[in-house]
Structures are given as structure tokens and as C-alpha cells.
Coordinates of C-alpha atoms and ligand atoms in Angstrom, one line a residue:
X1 CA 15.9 38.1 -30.9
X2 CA 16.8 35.5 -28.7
X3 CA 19.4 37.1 -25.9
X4 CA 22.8 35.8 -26.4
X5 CA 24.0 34.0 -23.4
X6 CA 26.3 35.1 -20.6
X7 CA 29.6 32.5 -20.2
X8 CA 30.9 31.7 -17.0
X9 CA 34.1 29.8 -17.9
X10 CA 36.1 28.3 -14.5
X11 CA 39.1 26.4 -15.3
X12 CA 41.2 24.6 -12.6
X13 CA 45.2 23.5 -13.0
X14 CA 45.5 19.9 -12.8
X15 CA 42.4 19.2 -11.0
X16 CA 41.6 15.2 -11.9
X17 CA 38.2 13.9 -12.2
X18 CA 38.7 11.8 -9.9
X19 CA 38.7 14.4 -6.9
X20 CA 35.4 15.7 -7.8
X21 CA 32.4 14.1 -5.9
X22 CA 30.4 14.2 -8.7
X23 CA 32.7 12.0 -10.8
X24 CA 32.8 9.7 -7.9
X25 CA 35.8 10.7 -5.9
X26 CA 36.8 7.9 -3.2
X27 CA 39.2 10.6 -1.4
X28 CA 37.1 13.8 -1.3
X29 CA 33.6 16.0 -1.4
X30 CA 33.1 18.9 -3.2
X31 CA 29.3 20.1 -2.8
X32 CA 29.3 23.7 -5.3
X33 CA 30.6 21.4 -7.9
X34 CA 28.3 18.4 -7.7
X35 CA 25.6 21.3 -7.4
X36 CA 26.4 22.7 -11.2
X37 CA 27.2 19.1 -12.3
X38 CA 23.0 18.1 -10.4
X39 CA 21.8 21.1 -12.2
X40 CA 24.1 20.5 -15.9
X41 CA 25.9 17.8 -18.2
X42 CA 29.3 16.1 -16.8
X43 CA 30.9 14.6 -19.3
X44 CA 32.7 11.7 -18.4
X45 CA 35.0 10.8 -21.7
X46 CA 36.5 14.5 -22.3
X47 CA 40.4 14.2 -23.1
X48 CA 42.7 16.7 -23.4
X49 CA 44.7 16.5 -26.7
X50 CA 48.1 16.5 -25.0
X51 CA 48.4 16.7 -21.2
X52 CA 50.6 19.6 -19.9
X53 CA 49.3 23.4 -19.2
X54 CA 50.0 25.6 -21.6
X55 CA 49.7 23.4 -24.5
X56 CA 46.1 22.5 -23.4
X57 CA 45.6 26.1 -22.4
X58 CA 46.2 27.2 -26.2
X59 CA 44.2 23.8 -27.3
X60 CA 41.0 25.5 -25.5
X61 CA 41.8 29.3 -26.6
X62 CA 41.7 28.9 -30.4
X63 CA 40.1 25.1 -30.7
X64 CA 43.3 24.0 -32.7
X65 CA 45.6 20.8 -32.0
X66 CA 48.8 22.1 -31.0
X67 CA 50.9 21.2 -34.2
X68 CA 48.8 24.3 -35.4
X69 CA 48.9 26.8 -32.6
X70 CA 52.2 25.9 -31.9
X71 CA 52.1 25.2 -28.3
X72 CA 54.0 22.1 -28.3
X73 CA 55.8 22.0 -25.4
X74 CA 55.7 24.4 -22.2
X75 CA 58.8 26.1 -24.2
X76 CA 56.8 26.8 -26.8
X77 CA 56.2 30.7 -27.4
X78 CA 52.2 31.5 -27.9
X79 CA 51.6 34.0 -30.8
X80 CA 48.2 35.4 -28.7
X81 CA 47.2 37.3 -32.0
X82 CA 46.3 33.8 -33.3
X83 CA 41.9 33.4 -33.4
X84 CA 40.3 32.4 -29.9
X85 CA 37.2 32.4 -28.5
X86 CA 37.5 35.3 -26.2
X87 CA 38.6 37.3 -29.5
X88 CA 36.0 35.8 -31.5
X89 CA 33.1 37.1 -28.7
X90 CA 35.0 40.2 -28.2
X91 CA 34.5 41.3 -31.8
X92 CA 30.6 39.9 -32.1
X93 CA 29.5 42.2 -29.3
X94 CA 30.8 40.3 -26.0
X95 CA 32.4 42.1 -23.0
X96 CA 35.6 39.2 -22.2
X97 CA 37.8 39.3 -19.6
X98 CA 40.5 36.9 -17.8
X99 CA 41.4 36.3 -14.1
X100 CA 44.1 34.3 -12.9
X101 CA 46.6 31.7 -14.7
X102 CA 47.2 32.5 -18.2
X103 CA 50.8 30.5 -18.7
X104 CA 51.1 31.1 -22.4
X105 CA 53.9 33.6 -21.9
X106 CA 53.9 37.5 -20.9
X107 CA 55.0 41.1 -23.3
X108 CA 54.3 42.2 -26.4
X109 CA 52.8 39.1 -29.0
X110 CA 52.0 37.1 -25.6
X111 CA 50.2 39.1 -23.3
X112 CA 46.0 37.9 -23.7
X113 CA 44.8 39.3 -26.6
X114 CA 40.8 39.8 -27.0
X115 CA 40.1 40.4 -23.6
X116 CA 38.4 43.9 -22.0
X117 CA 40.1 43.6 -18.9
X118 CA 42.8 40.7 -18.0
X119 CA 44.6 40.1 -14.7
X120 CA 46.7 37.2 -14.7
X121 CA 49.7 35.9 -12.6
X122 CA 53.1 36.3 -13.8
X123 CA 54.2 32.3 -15.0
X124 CA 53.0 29.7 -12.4
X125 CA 51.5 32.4 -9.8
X126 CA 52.0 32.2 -6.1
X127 CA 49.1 31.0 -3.9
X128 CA 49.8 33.4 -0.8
X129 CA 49.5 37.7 -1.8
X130 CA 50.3 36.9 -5.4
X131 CA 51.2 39.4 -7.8
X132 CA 49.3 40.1 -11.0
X133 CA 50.0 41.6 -14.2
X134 CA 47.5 43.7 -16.2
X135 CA 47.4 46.4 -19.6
X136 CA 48.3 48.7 -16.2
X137 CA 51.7 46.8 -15.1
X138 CA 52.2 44.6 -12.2
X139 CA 50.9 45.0 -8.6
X140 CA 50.2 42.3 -5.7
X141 CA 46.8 41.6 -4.2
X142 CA 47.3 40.3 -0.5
X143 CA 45.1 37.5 0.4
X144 CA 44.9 33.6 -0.9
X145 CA 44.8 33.5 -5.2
X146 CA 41.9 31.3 -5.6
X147 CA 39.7 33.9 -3.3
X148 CA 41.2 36.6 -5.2
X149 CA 40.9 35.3 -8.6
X150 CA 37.3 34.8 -7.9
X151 CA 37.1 38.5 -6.2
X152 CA 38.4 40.2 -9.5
X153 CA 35.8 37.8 -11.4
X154 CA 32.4 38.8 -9.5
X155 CA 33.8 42.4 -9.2
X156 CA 34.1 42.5 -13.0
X157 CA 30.9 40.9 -13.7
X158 CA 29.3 43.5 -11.0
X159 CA 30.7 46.3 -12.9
X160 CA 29.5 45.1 -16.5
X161 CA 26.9 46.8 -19.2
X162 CA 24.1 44.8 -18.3
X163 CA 23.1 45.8 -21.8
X164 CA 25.8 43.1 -24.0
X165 CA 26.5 39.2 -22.6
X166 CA 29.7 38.9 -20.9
X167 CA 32.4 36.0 -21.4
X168 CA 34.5 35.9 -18.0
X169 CA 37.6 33.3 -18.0
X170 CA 38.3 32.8 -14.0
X171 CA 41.3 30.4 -14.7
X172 CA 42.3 29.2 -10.8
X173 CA 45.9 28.8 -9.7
X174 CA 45.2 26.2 -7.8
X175 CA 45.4 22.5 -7.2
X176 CA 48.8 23.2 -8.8
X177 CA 51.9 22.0 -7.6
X178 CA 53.2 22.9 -4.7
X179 CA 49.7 22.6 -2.9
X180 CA 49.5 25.3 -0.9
X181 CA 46.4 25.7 1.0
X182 CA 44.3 28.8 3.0
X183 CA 44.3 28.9 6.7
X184 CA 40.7 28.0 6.8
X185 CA 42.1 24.3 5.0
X186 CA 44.4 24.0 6.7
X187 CA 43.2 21.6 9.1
X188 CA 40.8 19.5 6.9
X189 CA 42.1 15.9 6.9
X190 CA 44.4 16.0 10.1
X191 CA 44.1 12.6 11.2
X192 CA 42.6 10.6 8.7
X193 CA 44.1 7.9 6.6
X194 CA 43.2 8.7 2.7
X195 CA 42.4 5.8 0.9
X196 CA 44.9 5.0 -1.5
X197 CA 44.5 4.2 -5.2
X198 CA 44.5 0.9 -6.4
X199 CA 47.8 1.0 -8.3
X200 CA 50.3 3.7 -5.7
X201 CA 52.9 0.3 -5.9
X202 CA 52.4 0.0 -9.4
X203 CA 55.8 -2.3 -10.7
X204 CA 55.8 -0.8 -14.6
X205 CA 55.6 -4.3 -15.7
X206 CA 54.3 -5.1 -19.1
X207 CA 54.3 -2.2 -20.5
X208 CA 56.4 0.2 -22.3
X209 CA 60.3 1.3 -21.2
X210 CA 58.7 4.9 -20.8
X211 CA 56.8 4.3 -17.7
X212 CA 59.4 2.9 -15.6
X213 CA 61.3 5.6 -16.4
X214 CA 58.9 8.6 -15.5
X215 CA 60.0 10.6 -12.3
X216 CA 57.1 11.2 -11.2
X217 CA 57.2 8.7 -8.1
X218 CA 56.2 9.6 -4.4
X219 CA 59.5 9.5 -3.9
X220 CA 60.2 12.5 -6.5
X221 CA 58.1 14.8 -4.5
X222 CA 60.5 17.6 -3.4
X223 CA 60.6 19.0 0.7
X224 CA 58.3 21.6 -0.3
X225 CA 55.7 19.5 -2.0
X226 CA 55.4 17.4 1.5
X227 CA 56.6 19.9 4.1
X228 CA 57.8 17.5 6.1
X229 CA 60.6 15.2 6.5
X230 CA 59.3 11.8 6.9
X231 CA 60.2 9.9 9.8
X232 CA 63.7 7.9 9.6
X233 CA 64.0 4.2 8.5
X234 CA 61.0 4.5 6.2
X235 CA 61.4 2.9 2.9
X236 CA 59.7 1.2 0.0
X237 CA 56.2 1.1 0.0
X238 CA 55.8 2.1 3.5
X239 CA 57.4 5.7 2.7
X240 CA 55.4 5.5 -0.5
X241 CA 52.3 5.5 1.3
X242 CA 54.1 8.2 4.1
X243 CA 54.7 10.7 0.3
X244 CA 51.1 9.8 -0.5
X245 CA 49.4 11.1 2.4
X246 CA 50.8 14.3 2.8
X247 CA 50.5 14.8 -0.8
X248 CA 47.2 14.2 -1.7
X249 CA 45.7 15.6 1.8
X250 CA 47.1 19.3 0.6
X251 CA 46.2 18.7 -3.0
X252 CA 42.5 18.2 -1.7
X253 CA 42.9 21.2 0.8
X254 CA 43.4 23.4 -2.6
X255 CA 40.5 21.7 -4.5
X256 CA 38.4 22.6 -1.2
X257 CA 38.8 25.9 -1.8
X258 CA 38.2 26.0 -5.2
X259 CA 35.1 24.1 -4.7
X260 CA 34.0 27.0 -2.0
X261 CA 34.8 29.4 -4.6
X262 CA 32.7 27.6 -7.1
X263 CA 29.8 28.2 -4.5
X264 CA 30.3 31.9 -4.2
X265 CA 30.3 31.9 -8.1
X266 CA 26.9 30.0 -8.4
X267 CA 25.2 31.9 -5.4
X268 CA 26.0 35.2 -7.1
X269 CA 24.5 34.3 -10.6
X270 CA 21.3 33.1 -8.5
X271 CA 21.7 36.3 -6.2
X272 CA 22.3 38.7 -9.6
X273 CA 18.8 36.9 -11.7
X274 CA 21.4 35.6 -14.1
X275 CA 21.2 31.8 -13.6
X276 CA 18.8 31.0 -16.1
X277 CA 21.2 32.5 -18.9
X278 CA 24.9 31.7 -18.1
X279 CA 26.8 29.0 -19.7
X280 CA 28.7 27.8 -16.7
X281 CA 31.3 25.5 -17.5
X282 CA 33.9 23.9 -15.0
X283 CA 36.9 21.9 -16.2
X284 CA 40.5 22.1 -15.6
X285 CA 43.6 22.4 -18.2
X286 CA 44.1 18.1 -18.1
X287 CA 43.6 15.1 -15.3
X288 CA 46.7 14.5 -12.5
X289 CA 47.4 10.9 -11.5
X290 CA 46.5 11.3 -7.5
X291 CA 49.3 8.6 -6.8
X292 CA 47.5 6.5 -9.6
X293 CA 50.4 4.4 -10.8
X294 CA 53.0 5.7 -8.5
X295 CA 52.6 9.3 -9.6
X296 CA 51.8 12.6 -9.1
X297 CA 51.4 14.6 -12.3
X298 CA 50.1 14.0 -15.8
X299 CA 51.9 14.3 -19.4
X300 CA 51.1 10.3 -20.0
X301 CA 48.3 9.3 -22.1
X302 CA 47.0 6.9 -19.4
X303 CA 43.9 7.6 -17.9
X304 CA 43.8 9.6 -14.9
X305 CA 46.2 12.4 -16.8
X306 CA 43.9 12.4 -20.0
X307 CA 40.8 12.5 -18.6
X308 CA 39.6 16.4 -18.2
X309 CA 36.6 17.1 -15.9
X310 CA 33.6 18.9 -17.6
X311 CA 30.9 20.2 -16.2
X312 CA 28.2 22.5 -18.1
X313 CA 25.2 24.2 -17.2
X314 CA 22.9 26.2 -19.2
X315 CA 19.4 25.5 -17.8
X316 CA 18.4 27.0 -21.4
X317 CA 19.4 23.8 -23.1
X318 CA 21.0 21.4 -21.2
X319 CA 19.0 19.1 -19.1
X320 CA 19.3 18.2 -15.3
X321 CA 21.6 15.8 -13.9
X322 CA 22.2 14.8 -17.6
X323 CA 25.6 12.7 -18.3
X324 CA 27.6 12.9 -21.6
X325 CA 29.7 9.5 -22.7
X326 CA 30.8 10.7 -26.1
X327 CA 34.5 11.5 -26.6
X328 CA 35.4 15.2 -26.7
X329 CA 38.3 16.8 -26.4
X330 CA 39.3 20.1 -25.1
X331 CA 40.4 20.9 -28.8
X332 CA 36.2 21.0 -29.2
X333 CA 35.3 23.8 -26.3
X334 CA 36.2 27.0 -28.7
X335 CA 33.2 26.1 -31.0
X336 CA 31.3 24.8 -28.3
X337 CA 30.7 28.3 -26.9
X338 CA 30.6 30.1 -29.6
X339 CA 28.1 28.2 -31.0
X340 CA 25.9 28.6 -28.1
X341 CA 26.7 32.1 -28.6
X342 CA 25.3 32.1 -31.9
X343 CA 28.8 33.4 -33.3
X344 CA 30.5 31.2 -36.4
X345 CA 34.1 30.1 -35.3
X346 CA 37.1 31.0 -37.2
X347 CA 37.3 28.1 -40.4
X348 CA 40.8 27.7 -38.7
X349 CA 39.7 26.0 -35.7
X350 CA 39.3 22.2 -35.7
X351 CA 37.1 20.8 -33.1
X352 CA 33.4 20.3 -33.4
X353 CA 30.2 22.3 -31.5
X354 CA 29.1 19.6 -28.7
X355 CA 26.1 21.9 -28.8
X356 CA 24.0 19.2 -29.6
X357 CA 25.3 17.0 -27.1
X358 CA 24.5 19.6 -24.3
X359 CA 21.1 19.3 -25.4
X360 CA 21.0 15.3 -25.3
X361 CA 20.6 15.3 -29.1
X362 CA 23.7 13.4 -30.2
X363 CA 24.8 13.6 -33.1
X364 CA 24.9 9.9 -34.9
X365 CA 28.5 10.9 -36.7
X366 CA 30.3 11.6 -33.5
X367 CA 33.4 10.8 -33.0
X368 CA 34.6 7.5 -32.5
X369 CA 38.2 7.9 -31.5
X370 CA 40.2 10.8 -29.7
X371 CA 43.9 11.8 -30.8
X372 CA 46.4 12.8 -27.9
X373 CA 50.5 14.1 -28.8
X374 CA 52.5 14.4 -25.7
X375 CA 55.6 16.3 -27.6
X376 CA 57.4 17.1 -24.5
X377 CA 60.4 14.4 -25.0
X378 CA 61.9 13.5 -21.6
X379 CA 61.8 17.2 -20.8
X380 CA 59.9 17.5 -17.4
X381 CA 59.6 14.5 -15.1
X382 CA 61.5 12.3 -18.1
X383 CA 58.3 11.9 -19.4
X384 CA 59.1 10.8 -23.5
X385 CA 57.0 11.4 -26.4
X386 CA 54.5 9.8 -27.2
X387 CA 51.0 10.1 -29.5
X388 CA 48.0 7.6 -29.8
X389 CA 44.2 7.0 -30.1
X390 CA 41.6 6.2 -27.8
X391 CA 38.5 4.6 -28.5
X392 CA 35.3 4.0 -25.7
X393 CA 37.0 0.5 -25.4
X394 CA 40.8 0.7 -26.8
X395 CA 43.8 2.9 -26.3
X396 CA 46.6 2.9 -28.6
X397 CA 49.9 4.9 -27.8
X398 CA 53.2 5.1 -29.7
X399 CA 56.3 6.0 -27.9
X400 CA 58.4 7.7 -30.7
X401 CA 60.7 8.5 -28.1
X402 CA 62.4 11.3 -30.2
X403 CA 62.4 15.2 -29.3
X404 CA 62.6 16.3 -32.8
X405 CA 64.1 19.6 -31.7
X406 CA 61.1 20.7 -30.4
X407 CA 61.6 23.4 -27.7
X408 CA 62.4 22.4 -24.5
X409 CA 62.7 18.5 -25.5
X410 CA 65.9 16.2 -25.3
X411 CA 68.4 15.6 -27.8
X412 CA 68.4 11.9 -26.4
X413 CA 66.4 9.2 -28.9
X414 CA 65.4 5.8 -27.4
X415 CA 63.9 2.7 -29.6
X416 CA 60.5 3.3 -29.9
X417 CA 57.4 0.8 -28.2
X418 CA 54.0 -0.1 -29.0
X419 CA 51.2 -0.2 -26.2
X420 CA 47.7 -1.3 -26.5
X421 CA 44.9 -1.5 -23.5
X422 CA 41.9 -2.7 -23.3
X423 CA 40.3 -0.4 -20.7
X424 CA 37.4 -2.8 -20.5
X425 CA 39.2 -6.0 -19.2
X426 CA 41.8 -3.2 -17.8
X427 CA 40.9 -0.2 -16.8
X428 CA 44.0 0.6 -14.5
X429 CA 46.0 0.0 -18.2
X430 CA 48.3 -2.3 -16.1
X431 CA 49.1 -4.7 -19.1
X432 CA 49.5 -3.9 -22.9
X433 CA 48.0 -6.3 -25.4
X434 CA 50.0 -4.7 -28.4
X435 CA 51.5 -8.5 -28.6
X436 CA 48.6 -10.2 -27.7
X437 CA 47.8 -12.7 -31.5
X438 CA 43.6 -12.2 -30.1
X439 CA 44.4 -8.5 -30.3
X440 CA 45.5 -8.3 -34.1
X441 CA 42.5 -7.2 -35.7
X442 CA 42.2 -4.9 -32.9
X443 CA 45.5 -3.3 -33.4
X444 CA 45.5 -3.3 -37.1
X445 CA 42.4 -1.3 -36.8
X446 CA 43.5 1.5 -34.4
X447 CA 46.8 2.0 -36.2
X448 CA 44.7 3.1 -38.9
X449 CA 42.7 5.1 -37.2
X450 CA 45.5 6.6 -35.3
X451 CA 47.1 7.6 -38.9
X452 CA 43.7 8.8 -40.7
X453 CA 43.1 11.2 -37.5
X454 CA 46.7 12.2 -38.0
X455 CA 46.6 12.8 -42.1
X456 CA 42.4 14.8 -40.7
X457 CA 44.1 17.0 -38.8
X458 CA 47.4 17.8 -40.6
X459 CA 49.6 16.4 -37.9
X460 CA 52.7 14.0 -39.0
X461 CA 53.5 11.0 -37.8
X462 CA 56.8 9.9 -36.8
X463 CA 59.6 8.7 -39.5
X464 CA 60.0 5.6 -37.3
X465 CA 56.0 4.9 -37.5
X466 CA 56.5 2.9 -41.1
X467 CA 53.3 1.6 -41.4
X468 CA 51.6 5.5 -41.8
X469 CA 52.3 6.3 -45.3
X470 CA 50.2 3.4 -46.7
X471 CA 47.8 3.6 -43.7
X472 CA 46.4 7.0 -44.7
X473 CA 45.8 5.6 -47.9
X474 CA 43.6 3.2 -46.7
X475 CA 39.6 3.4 -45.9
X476 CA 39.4 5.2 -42.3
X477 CA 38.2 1.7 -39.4
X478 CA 34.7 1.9 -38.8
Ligands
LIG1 CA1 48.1 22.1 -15.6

């Protein structure tokens, strides 16, 4: 029999595609990763199904939208008895374990469940001598957390039954907010001018209410995201661009590290002989706009906050310097790896094996369209609810604007607005078509589709969304 593979599973906090050389990064290198993503697939249309950490987090864990594992919103309690994939290995033989953020909640019911060994950092984590908590209780490691996250991990790994596959989940802390970097990063960047993305003085126009009123601005940034007090007299787009540069330098500072870390990860699987057999997978928990419209942060549908990196290597099956377009979501990665470990999923879980897509064997039913729900209404950042489709050309978002007492969510309802993009003609999303009369057909179709991947996957659309009840009723848009 075939031996089952090893899984190396290293998942970032709000690390964007875009500030990963291998996805073309305009503002930064990172080597180690461009090395797994020469040597494996990078996908370059995965989504996350609703863009905030711990909803995503549970998304990935059990391989269920978030209506069914109950992670809404960040307030949301996580029942960790609920199927994963580290339980699901755990019981078919698998040593698992978990080092670093876990964010789904801490005691009895929350603490990981299906893991051998887990370390993980109390909430959010600190990045300087941060504590962890354990089965054993709480203790704190004294050094920088994405070092020691990846420390724990190769030390596990070293101290293994070589005899059984291992599943190790080394979930970093880092290029979370408030982007704190080593001493050895310190310095990287002092003096240059980081190009800035095309839309940093984004004016909201044509689009919905909901943008214009994120706070999520430069000028949101608190003193101890920018450590600095910018120099008097600077306003407007000048300080802007003043918010922007200290931000995104330290952001990248973090990612450096990680990407180091990365390194030490891969060299030790070559060191160790175990290479050829590991599923290495990179990714982070959803995208971050880099200043992209203004911003910092994610929770929007838009791009640069959807988008997840994905990188995957398994010289067994997937070939070289190989690039995935197909839409997957992180709803998908639970079956993903335990098909590769030859281990049926729970019937529960409701993403699809992208097995054969590793292997450059496409599957000719694919997906056409993804589904996203932000439920978090004007909660963090004032960011309001919204849910939608995206198709390789078209993206489609409602703006329910309603918190339906979800937890964590505002009693406050606002009128409810359409957007549609055409990411072709548009790709910074800068002007919704939802009005546009050459657009119709277009957004006739993806309402339909928007409601038949609701009625799929047992989510409900919004009272205020008339047009649903009928729409499931009709034949699903080709
Ligand atoms: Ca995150």
C-alpha cells in the first residue's frame, strides 16, 4: 500500500496575495515562498467564503460555510467537537498537531479538539515572548512568535513516530495587525519610497453607501499601528500617503519573517528525506487590502480581501511551476487533504476535493461561481453585511445591511444596495454596473445564481432580497 502522505499545513493571518512574489507583488520579495510555489500549484482564484479570521479559520477546519459551523461573526462561539480535518486524520491513523493562532475561542467545548499536541496563543497572540496555552495550561516562550511557532512545529515533527504520517497545522501570528516586526527586520525598507497601489485615494464614488462608510482608511490607523506621529500640517492625501508608508513597510517586515520561516520549514523536509511525501500547503485565513482602496484590512467582498493565497506542493502529484485558475474556496481545503490522504470526509462537509486540480486534471463540472457572506453588520471597522457571487468575469454583492441579531453585529438597519463589477473592464471594482441597461442579462443571471448557491448550500437569503423565493425555483445560469 501506497504510504499515506505527510501534511505540512502553514497558514498566515491576513497575508494578501498580493505581497507574495510569486503572485506578483509590486512592494515586496519573498524567495522560500516563490520556492514552494516553483516547485507546486498557486492558485490564483481561491476566495475565502467570508473574510474575517475566525469565521474563515472554522470555514477550513470542518469544510462547512459558516451558516453551518456557526462561526458567523468573530463573536461567534466555535463548538470544536464539530468534524474537521485534523479530527478526521487523527482517527484514521494520523499524528495532528497545532502551533500558533487558533482564535476560535479557549476552555472546555473550544479548546482544539483532534489534535496530539496543540500550542496556541491565548486570542490574537502577542508577537514579542508570547504566551501559549496547551492540555498543560499556560506558559510564555521568550523570543519573536513566528520563530517560535515554527520552533514548536519542526521540534514536533522531529519527535514524531516515523512509523504513521503526521498532519502539523503551524498557523503564524503574523502579518496581523499591529505589525510588529523582529530585530533582524527591523531595518528592511529604511529609506525607500513603497510604491503605492493604484487606488490609496480612492473617492467611493459609484458604488454602494457601504464603502464610503468603512473605517478602514489610513487615517483609521491607531499610534501603535504607525509608531509614529506624523509630521504637523500633513493632510489629505499627502498624510495618506505619510499612513501608507509606515504601514505597509512594517506589514512587509512581518511577512519577511514568515517568508524566512517558510525556508527553515522547506530546508528541513529536504534535510529530514521527507520532501518527496509532504503535502505542503501555504495560504493565509483571507486577503488584506495593502491600502488598496484607501484601506487596510479586509471584511469586503472586493478583491484584494477575498482573494486567499494558495500554494501546494506534493511532488507526488502536483506538477512544477503549475498554476490553478478555477475558483475554490477555502470552504474546499478540508476534503482536499483528506482526499490526498486517502480518508473519506465527514458527509457533513460541503466543499469539493481539488485533488484533481492539483494534478492538472480538471474536472469539466467545476465550479463556475463562488459564494461569499460577510455577516459581521457594521461591527468592526463599520464594515455592513453583505453576501454575493463571483464568477471568473462578474461579481455580484448585496448589501442587506441588517445584523439580524447575529453576535457581535449592530442593531442599526440601513436601505439595502445592489453592486455589480465587471472585473474584466474593471478590475480595481471602481464602478458598479448593477444599473448599467447592457448589463441586464448579466445581472439577471448572477442573481440566480447567487440564490441557487444559496438554496445548494442551505444558507437563506435576506427577507429584503425579493426576488429569491421564485429565483430558486428557476433552472440554476449556465
Ligand atoms: Ca485574519
Amino acid at each position: 500500500m501506497r504510504r499515506r502522505p505527510d501534511i505540512l499545513f502553514v497558514m498566515a493571518d491576513d497575508h494578501a496575495a498580493h505581497a507574495i512574489g510569486a503572485y506578483g507583488s509590486r512592494v515586496n520579495q519573498t524567495p522560500h515562498l516563490d520556492r514552494l510555489a516553483a516547485a507546486g500549484m498557486r492558485f490564483d482564484n481561491c476566495f475565502c467564503s467570508n473574510s474575517i479570521c475566525a469565521p474563515s479559520r472554522a470555514a477550513i477546519l470542518t469544510g462547512t460555510y459558516n451558516h453551518v459551523n456557526g462561526v458567523t461573526t468573530l463573536s461567534a462561539p466555535f463548538d470544536s467537537a464539530q468534524p474537521t480535518f485534523p479530527a478526521t486524520l487523527q482517527a484514521a491513523g494520523y499524528q495532528t498537531a497545532i502551533f500558533g493562532k487558533w482564535h476560535l475561542g479557549h476552555g472546555p467545548g473550544h479548546d482544539p479538539v483532534g489534535f496530539d499536541e496543540w500550542r496556541v496563543l491565548p486570542e490574537q497572540g502577542d508577537y514579542h515572548d508570547p504566551e501559549f496555552l496547551s492540555a498543560a495550561g499556560r506558559e510564555r516562550l521568550l523570543g519573536y512568535v513566528t520563530d517560535i511557532i515554527t520552533d514548536l512545529s519542526l521540534d514536533w515533527i522531529s519527535s514524531r513516530d516515523p512509523s504513521r504520517p503526521f498532519c502539523v497545522l503551524v498557523h503564524h501570528k503574523a502579518p496581523h495587525r499591529s505589525w510588529e516586526p523582529d530585530a533582524r527586520h527591523q531595518g528592511l525598507y529604511a529609506g525607500w519610497e513603497m510604491r503605492e497601489p493604484v487606488t490609496l485615494h480612492d473617492d467611493y464614488a459609484n458604488r454602494s453607501t457601504a464603502a464610503s462608510q468603512a473605517q478602514m482608511r489610513m487615517t483609521d490607523l491607531e499610534p501603535e499601528d504607525v509608531k509614529e506621529v506624523p509630521p504637523g500640517g500633513l493632510v489629505g492625501e499627502e498624510l495618506d500617503s505619510w499612513l501608507y508608508q509606515r504601514f505597509i513597510k512594517d506589514y512587509l517586515r512581518c511577512v519577511a519573517s514568515i517568508d524566512d520561516n517558510m525556508g527553515r520549514l522547506l530546508d528541513f523536509l529536504d534535510a529530514e528525506g521527507l520532501s518527496e511525501n509532504t503535502v505542503v500547503v501555504y495560504t493565509s485565513d483571507q486577503g488584506f487590502f495593502l491600502g488598496d482602496h484607501g484601506w487596510f484590512d479586509k471584511r469586503f467582498m472586493y478583491e484584494e480581501s477575498l482573494r486567499m493565497p494558495l500554494l501546494v506542493r506534493y511532488p507526488r502529484e502536483v506538477p512544477p511551476a503549475s498554476v490553478c485558475p478555477e475558483l475554490v474556496l477555502n470552504v474546499d481545503f478540508a476534503q482536499t487533504l483528506l482526499d490526498l490522504a486517502d480518508v473519506d470526509g465527514p458527509p457533513r462537509m460541503q466543499g469539493r476535493s481539488m485533488r484533481g486540480l492539483l494534478r492538472g486534471e480538471p474536472p469539466k463540472d467545476w465550479r463556475r461561481a463562488v459564494y461569499y457572506r460577510y455577516w459581521e453588520h457594521d461591527g468592526g471597522h463599520g464594515v455592513w453585511a453583505h453576501y454575493g457571487v463571483r464568477t471568473e468575469r462578474y461579481k455580484l454583492i448585496y448589501y442587506y445591511n441588517d445584523g439580524l441579531g447575529q453576535p457581535g453585529a449592530s442593531d442599526a438597519v440601513f436601505p439595502p444596495e445592489w453592486e455589480l463589477f465587471d472585473l474584466e473592464s474593471d478590475p480595481y471594482e471602481l464602478r458598479s454596473v448593477y444599473d448599467d441597461p447592457a448589463y441586464a442579462t448579466v445581472r439577471d443571471e448572477l442573481t440566480r445564481e447567487l440564490h441557487r448557491q444559496q438554496h445548494e448550500i442551505g444558507d437563506r437569503p435576506h427577507p429584503t432580497d425579493s426576488d429569491s423565493s421564485a429565483a430558486v425555483r428557476r433552472p440554476p445560469a449556465q
